[in-house]
Short mmCIF file of C-alpha atoms in Angstrom, two decimals:
data_model
loop_
_atom_site.label_atom_id
_atom_site.label_comp_id
_atom_site.label_asym_id
_atom_site.label_seq_id
_atom_site.Cartn_x
_atom_site.Cartn_y
_atom_site.Cartn_z
CA MET A 1399 -0.02 -0.02 0.03
CA HIS A 1400 1.33 3.43 -1.06
CA LYS A 1401 1.92 5.83 1.85
CA PHE A 1402 -0.54 8.19 0.27
CA ASP A 1403 -3.42 5.76 0.44
CA GLU A 1404 -2.55 4.99 3.97
CA ALA A 1405 -2.48 8.68 4.89
CA ILE A 1406 -5.89 9.47 3.40
CA ALA A 1407 -7.66 6.28 4.75
CA LEU A 1408 -11.06 6.74 6.41
CA THR A 1409 -13.57 4.63 8.18
CA MET A 1410 -17.26 5.47 7.89
CA THR A 1411 -18.71 5.31 11.45
CA SER A 1412 -22.27 6.59 10.93
CA GLU A 1413 -24.33 8.52 8.39
CA ASN A 1414 -22.11 11.20 6.86
CA VAL A 1415 -19.41 10.66 9.46
CA PHE A 1416 -15.93 9.27 8.96
CA THR A 1417 -12.90 8.86 11.26
CA GLY A 1418 -9.27 8.94 10.37
CA ARG A 1419 -5.93 9.73 11.94
CA VAL A 1420 -3.22 12.23 11.05
CA GLY A 1421 0.01 10.27 10.68
CA GLY A 1422 3.55 11.63 10.38
CA ALA A 1423 4.23 10.53 6.82
CA TYR A 1424 3.11 13.84 5.31
CA GLY A 1425 4.26 16.00 8.21
CA ASN A 1426 5.02 19.62 7.45
CA MET A 1427 6.34 22.57 9.65
CA VAL A 1428 3.15 22.68 11.81
CA GLY A 1429 0.81 19.70 11.36
CA PRO A 1430 0.43 17.80 8.09
CA PHE A 1431 0.94 19.00 4.58
CA GLY A 1432 -2.27 20.91 3.60
CA GLY A 1433 -2.56 19.08 0.37
CA LEU A 1434 -2.96 15.85 2.31
CA THR A 1435 -5.87 17.37 4.22
CA ALA A 1436 -7.54 18.51 1.01
CA ALA A 1437 -7.04 15.02 -0.42
CA THR A 1438 -8.53 13.45 2.78
CA LEU A 1439 -11.64 15.55 2.68
CA LEU A 1440 -12.14 14.81 -1.02
CA ASN A 1441 -11.68 11.13 -0.20
CA ALA A 1442 -14.49 11.35 2.34
CA VAL A 1443 -16.88 12.55 -0.41
CA MET A 1444 -15.64 9.93 -2.84
CA GLN A 1445 -16.02 7.14 -0.25
CA HIS A 1446 -19.54 8.28 0.65
CA PRO A 1447 -22.13 5.88 -0.60
CA GLN A 1448 -24.22 8.76 -2.02
CA CYS A 1449 -21.49 10.28 -4.00
CA LEU A 1450 -22.52 11.33 -7.53
CA GLY A 1451 -20.10 11.90 -10.32
CA GLU A 1452 -16.70 13.39 -10.27
CA PRO A 1453 -15.06 16.36 -8.54
CA ILE A 1454 -15.29 19.73 -10.33
CA SER A 1455 -14.29 22.09 -7.48
CA LEU A 1456 -13.20 21.87 -3.85
CA THR A 1457 -12.59 24.66 -1.43
CA VAL A 1458 -10.76 23.86 1.81
CA ASN A 1459 -10.30 26.30 4.72
CA PHE A 1460 -7.67 25.61 7.22
CA ALA A 1461 -9.38 26.83 10.35
CA GLY A 1462 -7.02 25.61 13.14
CA PRO A 1463 -3.93 23.49 13.55
CA LEU A 1464 -4.33 19.67 12.96
CA ALA A 1465 -2.79 17.47 15.73
CA TYR A 1466 -1.15 14.19 14.93
CA ASP A 1467 -4.16 12.42 16.29
CA GLU A 1468 -7.64 11.08 15.39
CA PHE A 1469 -10.20 13.26 13.65
CA THR A 1470 -13.76 13.05 12.34
CA ILE A 1471 -15.04 14.27 9.10
CA GLU A 1472 -18.77 15.10 8.58
CA ALA A 1473 -19.50 15.12 4.86
CA GLU A 1474 -23.01 16.13 4.03
CA PRO A 1475 -24.54 16.10 0.49
CA VAL A 1476 -26.52 19.30 1.11
CA ARG A 1477 -28.08 19.27 -2.42
CA THR A 1478 -28.33 16.56 -5.11
CA ASN A 1479 -29.74 17.36 -8.50
CA ASN A 1480 -29.99 15.12 -11.54
CA SER A 1481 -26.37 15.33 -12.50
CA THR A 1482 -24.79 17.59 -9.83
CA GLN A 1483 -24.06 17.29 -6.10
CA HIS A 1484 -23.09 19.99 -3.49
CA TRP A 1485 -21.16 18.94 -0.31
CA VAL A 1486 -20.40 20.72 3.00
CA ILE A 1487 -17.53 19.07 4.86
CA LEU A 1488 -16.26 19.71 8.44
CA GLN A 1489 -13.19 18.09 9.99
CA LYS A 1490 -13.02 18.10 13.74
CA GLN A 1491 -10.51 17.22 16.46
CA ALA A 1492 -11.65 17.22 20.12
CA GLY A 1493 -14.89 18.65 19.13
CA LYS A 1494 -13.46 21.73 17.39
CA VAL A 1495 -13.57 22.46 13.69
CA VAL A 1496 -10.07 22.31 12.27
CA THR A 1497 -11.03 22.32 8.59
CA SER A 1498 -14.16 23.44 6.70
CA ALA A 1499 -14.79 22.75 3.06
CA THR A 1500 -17.33 22.70 0.23
CA ALA A 1501 -17.16 20.48 -2.80
CA PHE A 1502 -19.09 20.33 -6.07
CA PHE A 1503 -19.40 17.04 -8.05
CA ALA A 1504 -20.99 16.26 -11.31
CA LEU A 1505 -21.61 13.78 -14.01
CA ARG A 1506 -19.86 15.00 -17.19
CA LYS A 1507 -20.71 14.59 -20.81
CA ASP A 1508 -18.93 15.35 -24.06
CA THR A 1509 -19.30 19.02 -25.15
CA TRP A 1510 -17.45 21.53 -27.33
CA ALA A 1511 -13.95 21.70 -25.72
CA GLU A 1512 -10.83 23.96 -25.90
CA GLN A 1513 -7.84 24.59 -23.80
CA GLU A 1514 -6.66 28.22 -23.92
CA LEU A 1515 -4.02 27.94 -21.29
CA ILE A 1516 -1.11 26.18 -23.03
CA ALA A 1517 1.62 24.65 -20.99
CA PRO A 1518 4.92 26.54 -21.00
CA THR A 1519 7.83 25.11 -22.97
CA VAL A 1520 10.36 23.86 -20.47
CA GLU A 1521 13.25 21.48 -19.90
CA SER A 1522 12.16 17.88 -19.49
CA ALA A 1523 12.07 16.33 -16.08
CA GLN A 1524 14.85 13.87 -17.02
CA ASP A 1525 17.35 16.76 -17.44
CA LEU A 1526 16.68 18.17 -13.88
CA THR A 1527 17.77 17.17 -10.37
CA PRO A 1528 15.17 16.14 -7.85
CA LEU A 1529 14.81 18.37 -4.80
CA ALA A 1530 16.67 16.92 -1.82
CA SER A 1531 14.52 15.93 1.05
CA ALA A 1532 14.43 18.20 4.12
CA LYS A 1533 14.50 17.60 7.82
CA GLN A 1534 11.25 18.08 9.55
CA LEU A 1535 9.46 18.23 6.27
CA ASN A 1536 8.47 14.63 5.82
CA TRP A 1537 5.91 15.42 3.10
CA LEU A 1538 8.65 16.36 0.68
CA ASN A 1539 9.99 12.83 0.79
CA ASN A 1540 6.68 11.64 -0.81
CA TYR A 1541 7.21 13.72 -3.97
CA ASP A 1542 9.73 13.77 -6.73
CA MET A 1543 9.95 17.59 -7.34
CA ARG A 1544 12.23 18.97 -10.08
CA PHE A 1545 12.41 22.72 -10.17
CA ILE A 1546 12.74 24.41 -13.54
CA GLN A 1547 12.79 27.86 -12.02
CA GLY A 1548 11.82 29.59 -8.73
CA GLY A 1549 13.12 27.02 -6.28
CA LEU A 1550 14.25 27.79 -2.78
CA ASP A 1551 18.06 28.34 -2.41
CA TYR A 1552 19.20 29.34 1.02
CA ASP A 1553 22.76 29.92 -0.19
CA ARG A 1554 21.60 32.46 -2.79
CA GLY A 1555 20.98 35.02 -0.04
CA GLU A 1556 19.14 37.49 -2.22
CA PRO A 1557 15.53 37.83 -3.41
CA LEU A 1558 14.32 36.65 -6.81
CA GLU A 1559 12.73 39.24 -9.20
CA ASN A 1560 9.27 37.71 -8.92
CA SER A 1561 7.35 34.81 -7.33
CA LEU A 1562 7.13 32.50 -10.34
CA SER A 1563 8.03 28.81 -9.84
CA ARG A 1564 7.91 26.07 -12.32
CA LEU A 1565 8.51 22.39 -11.58
CA TRP A 1566 7.91 18.78 -12.56
CA ILE A 1567 6.24 16.72 -9.91
CA ARG A 1568 5.01 13.21 -9.23
CA ASP A 1569 4.39 11.03 -6.29
CA HIS A 1570 7.44 9.23 -4.83
CA PRO A 1571 7.35 6.32 -5.00
CA GLN A 1572 5.43 6.62 -8.25
CA ARG A 1573 1.69 6.06 -8.04
CA GLU A 1574 -1.06 6.20 -10.67
CA ILE A 1575 -2.74 9.50 -10.14
CA ASP A 1576 -6.35 9.88 -9.04
CA PHE A 1577 -8.42 12.77 -7.84
CA PRO A 1578 -7.22 12.73 -4.27
CA ALA A 1579 -3.50 12.62 -5.40
CA LEU A 1580 -4.17 15.41 -7.88
CA ALA A 1581 -5.84 17.49 -5.11
CA ALA A 1582 -2.78 16.99 -2.88
CA ILE A 1583 -0.48 18.18 -5.61
CA GLY A 1584 -2.53 21.28 -5.88
CA ASP A 1585 -0.98 22.48 -2.67
CA VAL A 1586 2.73 21.53 -3.22
CA PHE A 1587 4.03 24.98 -4.11
CA PHE A 1588 5.81 26.85 -1.21
CA PRO A 1589 4.31 30.12 -0.15
CA ARG A 1590 5.25 32.62 -2.84
CA THR A 1591 6.85 35.00 -0.34
CA PHE A 1592 9.46 32.21 0.40
CA ILE A 1593 10.34 32.22 -3.25
CA ARG A 1594 10.32 35.91 -3.76
CA HIS A 1595 12.64 36.49 -0.76
CA GLN A 1596 14.47 33.07 -0.82
CA THR A 1597 13.92 32.60 2.87
CA PHE A 1598 11.46 31.10 5.29
CA MET A 1599 9.04 33.17 7.32
CA PRO A 1600 5.83 32.45 9.25
CA ALA A 1601 3.23 31.48 6.58
CA GLY A 1602 0.34 29.20 6.03
CA THR A 1603 -2.54 28.64 3.62
CA VAL A 1604 -5.94 29.78 4.98
CA SER A 1605 -8.09 28.83 2.08
CA ILE A 1606 -7.47 26.81 -1.12
CA THR A 1607 -9.76 26.25 -4.04
CA LEU A 1608 -9.12 23.44 -6.49
CA GLN A 1609 -10.66 23.36 -9.99
CA PHE A 1610 -10.61 20.00 -11.69
CA HIS A 1611 -10.38 20.46 -15.51
CA THR A 1612 -10.02 16.78 -16.12
CA ASP A 1613 -12.21 13.71 -15.86
CA LYS A 1614 -11.56 10.14 -14.68
CA THR A 1615 -10.93 8.80 -18.22
CA GLU A 1616 -8.29 11.38 -19.08
CA LEU A 1617 -6.72 11.20 -15.61
CA ALA A 1618 -6.31 7.43 -15.93
CA GLU A 1619 -4.14 8.11 -19.07
CA VAL A 1620 -1.78 10.28 -17.13
CA ARG A 1621 -0.80 7.11 -15.17
CA ASP A 1622 2.24 7.89 -12.87
CA GLU A 1623 3.91 10.43 -15.14
CA PHE A 1624 5.26 13.81 -14.13
CA LEU A 1625 2.95 16.87 -14.00
CA LEU A 1626 4.24 20.25 -14.98
CA GLY A 1627 3.33 22.86 -12.31
CA GLU A 1628 3.56 26.66 -12.31
CA ALA A 1629 2.70 29.06 -9.48
CA ARG A 1630 2.63 32.81 -8.95
CA ALA A 1631 1.37 35.43 -6.57
CA SER A 1632 -0.65 38.45 -7.83
CA ARG A 1633 -0.64 40.71 -4.76
CA VAL A 1634 0.93 40.60 -1.37
CA SER A 1635 -0.59 43.01 1.19
CA LYS A 1636 -1.22 43.20 4.94
CA ASN A 1637 -0.61 39.66 6.12
CA TYR A 1638 -2.17 37.95 3.05
CA PHE A 1639 -1.39 37.04 -0.52
CA ASP A 1640 -2.90 34.92 -3.23
CA GLN A 1641 -1.15 32.25 -5.30
CA THR A 1642 -2.51 30.54 -8.28
CA ALA A 1643 -1.02 27.25 -9.56
CA ARG A 1644 -1.69 25.34 -12.69
CA PHE A 1645 -0.80 21.67 -13.45
CA TRP A 1646 -0.53 20.11 -16.92
CA SER A 1647 0.05 16.52 -17.86
CA THR A 1648 3.31 15.63 -19.60
CA GLN A 1649 1.10 15.62 -22.78
CA GLY A 1650 0.05 19.19 -22.06
CA SER A 1651 -3.53 18.81 -20.83
CA LEU A 1652 -4.38 21.27 -18.11
CA LEU A 1653 -5.57 19.11 -15.24
CA LEU A 1654 -5.87 21.37 -12.28
CA SER A 1655 -6.00 25.00 -11.24
CA SER A 1656 -5.34 25.81 -7.65
CA HIS A 1657 -6.11 29.25 -6.12
CA GLN A 1658 -5.19 30.05 -2.55
CA MET A 1659 -4.95 32.78 0.01
CA VAL A 1660 -2.02 32.53 2.36
CA TYR A 1661 -1.23 34.15 5.66
CA PHE A 1662 2.34 35.49 6.24
CA LYS A 1663 4.22 37.76 8.50
CA MET A 1664 7.25 39.85 7.39
CA MET B 286 -31.26 54.10 -0.57
CA HIS B 287 -29.34 52.55 -3.48
CA LYS B 288 -30.99 49.49 -5.21
CA PHE B 289 -27.93 47.45 -4.20
CA ASP B 290 -28.41 48.11 -0.44
CA GLU B 291 -32.07 47.29 -0.77
CA ALA B 292 -31.26 44.07 -2.67
CA ILE B 293 -28.78 42.72 -0.06
CA ALA B 294 -30.77 43.80 3.05
CA LEU B 295 -31.16 41.18 5.80
CA THR B 296 -32.99 40.90 9.14
CA MET B 297 -31.40 38.78 11.87
CA THR B 298 -34.24 36.64 13.31
CA SER B 299 -32.36 34.39 15.80
CA GLU B 300 -28.76 33.34 16.52
CA ASN B 301 -26.89 32.90 13.29
CA VAL B 302 -30.03 33.16 11.19
CA PHE B 303 -31.10 36.00 8.90
CA THR B 304 -34.02 36.40 6.49
CA GLY B 305 -34.22 38.29 3.28
CA ARG B 306 -36.08 38.31 0.03
CA VAL B 307 -34.91 37.98 -3.57
CA GLY B 308 -36.27 41.00 -5.47
CA GLY B 309 -36.39 41.58 -9.21
CA ALA B 310 -33.96 44.49 -9.34
CA TYR B 311 -30.97 42.25 -10.02
CA GLY B 312 -32.87 39.57 -12.02
CA ASN B 313 -30.83 37.39 -14.47
CA MET B 314 -31.93 34.76 -16.96
CA VAL B 315 -32.86 32.28 -14.21
CA GLY B 316 -33.13 33.75 -10.75
CA PRO B 317 -31.06 36.75 -9.55
CA PHE B 318 -27.52 37.68 -10.71
CA GLY B 319 -25.09 35.31 -8.93
CA GLY B 320 -22.93 38.30 -7.79
CA LEU B 321 -25.89 39.67 -5.77
CA THR B 322 -26.23 36.31 -4.01
CA ALA B 323 -22.47 36.32 -3.19
CA ALA B 324 -22.94 39.88 -1.79
CA THR B 325 -25.91 38.92 0.21
CA LEU B 326 -24.12 35.97 1.90
CA LEU B 327 -21.05 38.21 2.58
CA ASN B 328 -23.46 40.80 4.02
CA ALA B 329 -24.84 38.22 6.48
CA VAL B 330 -21.33 37.60 7.86
CA MET B 331 -20.60 41.37 7.99
CA GLN B 332 -23.93 42.01 9.85
CA HIS B 333 -23.33 39.21 12.33
CA PRO B 334 -22.57 40.67 15.75
CA GLN B 335 -19.63 38.26 16.13
CA CYS B 336 -17.98 39.27 12.86
CA LEU B 337 -14.23 39.72 13.20
CA GLY B 338 -12.09 41.63 10.79
CA GLU B 339 -12.51 41.99 6.93
CA PRO B 340 -13.12 39.45 4.21
CA ILE B 341 -10.06 37.65 2.70
CA SER B 342 -11.85 34.95 0.82
CA LEU B 343 -15.41 33.81 0.03
CA THR B 344 -16.49 30.71 -1.88
CA VAL B 345 -20.13 30.48 -2.97
CA ASN B 346 -21.69 27.35 -4.46
CA PHE B 347 -24.92 27.76 -6.42
CA ALA B 348 -26.70 24.59 -5.40
CA GLY B 349 -30.16 25.19 -6.85
CA PRO B 350 -32.32 27.83 -8.44
CA LEU B 351 -33.23 30.85 -6.25
CA ALA B 352 -36.94 31.84 -6.40
CA TYR B 353 -38.02 35.52 -6.30
CA ASP B 354 -39.20 34.88 -2.73
CA GLU B 355 -38.06 34.91 0.87
CA PHE B 356 -34.97 33.02 1.98
CA THR B 357 -33.13 32.31 5.21
CA ILE B 358 -29.36 32.50 5.67
CA GLU B 359 -27.62 30.46 8.42
CA ALA B 360 -24.16 32.01 8.98
CA GLU B 361 -22.14 30.22 11.57
CA PRO B 362 -18.65 31.23 12.80
CA VAL B 363 -17.29 27.73 12.94
CA ARG B 364 -13.88 28.81 14.30
CA THR B 365 -12.59 32.09 15.80
CA ASN B 366 -8.94 32.51 16.49
CA ASN B 367 -7.14 35.67 17.78
CA SER B 368 -7.23 37.58 14.48
CA THR B 369 -9.04 35.15 12.06
CA GLN B 370 -12.49 33.79 11.68
CA HIS B 371 -14.05 30.90 9.51
CA TRP B 372 -17.69 30.92 8.44
CA VAL B 373 -19.93 28.26 7.02
CA ILE B 374 -23.05 29.77 5.37
CA LEU B 375 -26.17 28.10 4.05
CA GLN B 376 -28.99 29.88 2.13
CA LYS B 377 -32.28 28.09 2.09
CA GLN B 378 -35.64 28.44 0.49
CA ALA B 379 -38.59 26.21 1.45
CA GLY B 380 -36.27 24.29 3.60
CA LYS B 381 -33.91 23.29 0.81
CA VAL B 382 -30.19 24.52 0.48
CA VAL B 383 -30.06 26.85 -2.56
CA THR B 384 -26.52 28.21 -1.85
CA SER B 385 -23.62 26.98 0.34
CA ALA B 386 -20.58 29.04 1.15
CA THR B 387 -17.54 29.41 3.26
CA ALA B 388 -15.89 32.69 4.20
CA PHE B 389 -12.59 33.61 5.82
CA PHE B 390 -12.20 36.87 7.65
CA ALA B 391 -9.21 38.42 9.37
CA LEU B 392 -7.77 41.45 11.03
CA ARG B 393 -4.89 42.80 8.86
CA LYS B 394 -1.65 44.52 9.81
CA ASP B 395 1.00 46.17 7.74
CA THR B 396 3.57 43.88 6.24
CA TRP B 397 5.96 43.70 3.36
CA ALA B 398 3.78 44.30 0.34
CA GLU B 399 4.01 44.02 -3.44
CA GLN B 400 1.71 43.76 -6.42
CA GLU B 401 3.07 41.58 -9.24
CA LEU B 402 0.04 41.53 -11.38
CA ILE B 403 -0.03 44.95 -13.06
CA ALA B 404 -3.18 46.25 -14.65
CA PRO B 405 -3.09 46.14 -18.52
CA THR B 406 -2.86 49.43 -20.31
CA VAL B 407 -6.20 50.28 -21.93
CA GLU B 408 -8.41 53.03 -23.21
CA SER B 409 -9.99 55.12 -20.46
CA ALA B 410 -13.61 54.65 -19.58
CA GLN B 411 -14.48 58.13 -20.78
CA ASP B 412 -13.68 57.12 -24.34
CA LEU B 413 -15.91 53.98 -24.39
CA THR B 414 -19.62 53.53 -24.87
CA PRO B 415 -21.62 52.07 -21.94
CA LEU B 416 -23.28 48.62 -22.67
CA ALA B 417 -26.91 49.07 -23.51
CA SER B 418 -29.42 47.47 -21.08
CA ALA B 419 -30.98 44.18 -22.13
CA LYS B 420 -34.51 42.86 -21.71
CA GLN B 421 -35.05 40.25 -19.03
CA LEU B 422 -31.56 41.01 -17.65
CA ASN B 423 -32.40 43.61 -15.13
CA TRP B 424 -29.08 43.37 -13.28
CA LEU B 425 -27.30 44.88 -16.25
CA ASN B 426 -29.15 48.11 -15.64
CA ASN B 427 -27.45 48.42 -12.27
CA TYR B 428 -23.99 48.63 -13.76
CA ASP B 429 -22.18 51.00 -16.04
CA MET B 430 -20.11 48.48 -18.10
CA ARG B 431 -17.81 49.69 -20.79
CA PHE B 432 -16.15 46.95 -22.83
CA ILE B 433 -12.60 47.43 -24.09
CA GLN B 434 -12.47 44.08 -25.72
CA GLY B 435 -14.30 40.76 -25.72
CA GLY B 436 -17.89 42.01 -25.46
CA LEU B 437 -20.99 40.23 -26.80
CA ASP B 438 -22.03 41.18 -30.29
CA TYR B 439 -24.87 39.22 -31.77
CA ASP B 440 -24.44 40.84 -35.16
CA ARG B 441 -20.88 39.76 -35.40
CA GLY B 442 -21.99 36.24 -36.17
CA GLU B 443 -18.60 34.53 -35.76
CA PRO B 444 -16.46 33.41 -32.81
CA LEU B 445 -13.68 35.39 -31.24
CA GLU B 446 -10.22 33.99 -31.21
CA ASN B 447 -10.20 33.60 -27.49
CA SER B 448 -12.30 34.18 -24.35
CA LEU B 449 -10.48 37.34 -23.05
CA SER B 450 -12.72 40.29 -22.06
CA ARG B 451 -11.72 43.59 -20.59
CA LEU B 452 -14.02 46.25 -19.25
CA TRP B 453 -14.54 49.18 -17.08
CA ILE B 454 -17.31 48.80 -14.51
CA ARG B 455 -19.00 50.72 -11.66
CA ASP B 456 -22.38 50.63 -10.06
CA HIS B 457 -25.19 52.51 -11.77
CA PRO B 458 -26.22 54.86 -10.27
CA GLN B 459 -22.75 55.41 -8.81
CA ARG B 460 -22.24 54.16 -5.21
CA GLU B 461 -19.19 54.20 -2.98
CA ILE B 462 -17.75 50.70 -3.17
CA ASP B 463 -17.62 48.40 -0.21
CA PHE B 464 -16.92 44.67 0.28
CA PRO B 465 -20.43 43.47 -0.79
CA ALA B 466 -20.42 45.60 -3.85
CA LEU B 467 -16.90 44.40 -4.71
CA ALA B 468 -18.06 40.79 -4.26
CA ALA B 469 -20.97 41.30 -6.61
CA ILE B 470 -18.70 42.82 -9.33
CA GLY B 471 -16.55 39.56 -9.05
CA ASP B 472 -19.34 37.80 -10.95
CA VAL B 473 -20.24 40.34 -13.67
CA PHE B 474 -18.37 38.70 -16.54
CA PHE B 475 -20.51 36.69 -18.92
CA PRO B 476 -19.79 32.93 -19.21
CA ARG B 477 -16.56 32.79 -21.32
CA THR B 478 -18.20 30.42 -23.86
CA PHE B 479 -20.62 33.21 -24.66
CA ILE B 480 -17.71 35.49 -25.55
CA ARG B 481 -15.70 32.82 -27.42
CA HIS B 482 -18.61 31.91 -29.59
CA GLN B 483 -20.43 35.28 -29.51
CA THR B 484 -23.70 33.55 -28.72
CA PHE B 485 -25.81 32.50 -25.77
CA MET B 486 -26.13 28.93 -24.59
CA PRO B 487 -27.27 27.21 -21.44
CA ALA B 488 -24.67 28.07 -18.83
CA GLY B 489 -24.37 28.90 -15.14
CA THR B 490 -21.81 29.38 -12.41
CA VAL B 491 -21.65 26.43 -9.98
CA SER B 492 -18.93 27.62 -7.69
CA ILE B 493 -17.19 31.02 -7.38
CA THR B 494 -14.22 32.01 -5.18
CA LEU B 495 -13.44 35.54 -4.39
CA GLN B 496 -10.08 36.69 -3.11
CA PHE B 497 -10.05 40.13 -1.54
CA HIS B 498 -6.60 41.71 -2.04
CA THR B 499 -7.61 45.03 -0.53
CA ASP B 500 -8.57 46.36 2.87
CA LYS B 501 -11.21 48.69 4.11
CA THR B 502 -8.95 51.75 4.09
CA GLU B 503 -7.80 51.25 0.48
CA LEU B 504 -11.32 50.40 -0.67
CA ALA B 505 -12.70 53.66 0.82
CA GLU B 506 -10.25 55.53 -1.38
CA VAL B 507 -11.63 53.89 -4.51
CA ARG B 508 -14.96 55.70 -3.76
CA ASP B 509 -17.40 55.34 -6.69
CA GLU B 510 -14.79 55.22 -9.45
CA PHE B 511 -14.58 52.70 -12.36
CA LEU B 512 -12.80 49.41 -11.83
CA LEU B 513 -10.88 47.77 -14.59
CA GLY B 514 -11.78 44.14 -15.07
CA GLU B 515 -10.35 41.23 -17.09
CA ALA B 516 -11.59 37.65 -17.50
CA ARG B 517 -10.42 34.54 -19.30
CA ALA B 518 -11.06 30.86 -19.35
CA SER B 519 -8.20 28.30 -19.12
CA ARG B 520 -9.96 25.08 -20.22
CA VAL B 521 -13.44 24.13 -21.44
CA SER B 522 -14.21 20.39 -21.24
CA LYS B 523 -17.18 18.11 -20.76
CA ASN B 524 -19.89 20.55 -19.46
CA TYR B 525 -17.51 22.65 -17.36
CA PHE B 526 -15.01 25.50 -17.70
CA ASP B 527 -13.19 27.81 -15.41
CA GLN B 528 -12.89 31.55 -15.63
CA THR B 529 -10.59 33.81 -13.68
CA ALA B 530 -11.34 37.48 -13.39
CA ARG B 531 -9.27 40.29 -11.96
CA PHE B 532 -10.32 43.84 -10.94
CA TRP B 533 -8.08 46.80 -10.47
CA SER B 534 -8.89 50.24 -9.23
CA THR B 535 -8.53 53.20 -11.62
CA GLN B 536 -5.24 53.84 -9.81
CA GLY B 537 -4.05 50.32 -10.61
CA SER B 538 -4.37 48.43 -7.30
CA LEU B 539 -5.46 44.87 -7.65
CA LEU B 540 -8.62 44.69 -5.50
CA LEU B 541 -10.13 41.30 -6.26
CA SER B 542 -9.56 38.01 -7.96
CA SER B 543 -12.51 35.80 -8.86
CA HIS B 544 -12.20 32.15 -9.90
CA GLN B 545 -15.23 30.26 -10.96
CA MET B 546 -16.36 26.97 -12.45
CA VAL B 547 -19.23 27.26 -14.88
CA TYR B 548 -21.57 24.71 -16.27
CA PHE B 549 -22.46 24.89 -19.89
CA LYS B 550 -23.96 22.85 -22.69
CA MET B 551 -22.97 23.10 -26.42
#
C-alpha cells in the first residue's frame, strides 16, 4: 500500500461521518501538509455511498492546527440534483472545527472543448535534479519535485525578481494519479513569499480552491507520469497574498488549477 | 437608498439566522444575478454581531435555483482565532439548500507588500460607450459596463479567437464601493463560452471563489470610480469550464480576484 493511500484512509462510522488519523508521513512545519488534508476531505466525499459523479471544485479552509491524532469528518450532501451534487464538509478534532470545506461534484458529458492555457515550454524532467529531502518536512519525501525555476536556495542570499516557480512533480514512489492525489499536488508549491525572498518566514494557507479540469478517463491516461506545475502570486498585502498554480500533464492537458490565500508575517 | 443596499438587506431573526427576500432588481436569466447572491451571503457575515475583521476569501456554491421569494441564511462562525474567523453559510428556500458558502475573515496589519500583477494598459472609460441594457436582464441596468474588448455582439455572427474580455465597470447609479459591492462585481463577466462563440447557450456558475486583495482603508479611497476588469477561461471540457477575473482600481491596485467553475452545454 502506497503511503498516500494509508495517509488518506477513512472509516465510515455513521451517516455522513468518517474517522481517520493524522500520521507523520506527510508532516509539514506545523501539522500535516495541507494538500494531504484536502485529499482526505475529497476522499470522504468519494467514499460516501451517495457520492454522485466526479469532482469539479473543492474549497478547503484551514481553520485551526491539525494535531497528529484522530479526527472526524462530517461530509453532508446538502443538495443533489440530476447530475450535480453539493457537499459541505467539516473536519473536527476534540470537538473543534479544524477544517471546513465545500465540494461540487457532477456527471460530465462530451461538449465543445478547448484549452486556452497552453503549458509553457520547459526542460524535460529527465534533465533536472530532484529536490533533496528536508529535515522536519516529511511530506517532501513523498514527492519527486524537479524545479525548472523559482526553487528555494538558502545559499543564494538574495531575493528573486518575482514569485514565479515552475517544476515537474510526481508522487514518490510513483503512483497512478487519481483525484485525491491530484488535489494534494494542488498544494505543493511553497508560499510565494518564500520564493520571492528566498527565505522562510511564518506563513500558512488559509483557504485553497481546486478546480478540476479533467475527468476520470483522461486522468487514468496520465498514469504515474510527471505533471508540470507553475505558481505565482498576484498581490501581497497586509498579512495575506494569493497564489495561483496550474498543473498540466506531460502531454500538455491542463488538469488542475489551484487558487489559494496565504497568511504570512514579514 | 441605493438599489444594491435594498437588494442585499437582511434581518437577523435568531442566533446565526437571517431572513431576506430575492427581489427583481438584479434579475438574471434564471433567478437573480449570482454576484448579488454572493454579496448577500457576505453581508450576512458582516452584519453578524460576532464578525471579526475583514473578508479575505469567500467561496459561494450555487446549489439550486433561487426563487423570487423569501430566504433564510444560516451564517455560523465555525472557528474564531485571535485575528481570524472561519464561516460556514447556508442559504435556504422552502427548507432546501439553494446556496452553500464558506468565508474567511481576518484582522490585517501592515507587512511587506508587493503587487506583481500589473493592470493592463487600456483606453480610459470616458472614451468608451456604456453597454446598452438588455430585456430580461435587469441586473445589467445596475452597472455601467464599458467593454474594451471581448464584449458580446450578436451581429458579429462569428467566434472570437479567445475568451479574453476587458471592461470598465461601476455601479449605476454610482455608489461608494464596499466589500459586498466588490463581491458582486466579481461575478459580472458573462460565461466565457458566450464570448468565445459570440452567442448565448445554457450556462451557469456552479462555484465562485473571491479573493479580496484590498482592505477597508484602501477600498474607501476607490470611492465610486470605475474598476478595470479582465476575465479569461483556461480550459473548457465536458460541461464545465473555469474563468478567472481580476479587478483593479482606476489607480491600478489589484482589489479582487474571482475564480469560478461554470456549467455549460454546447
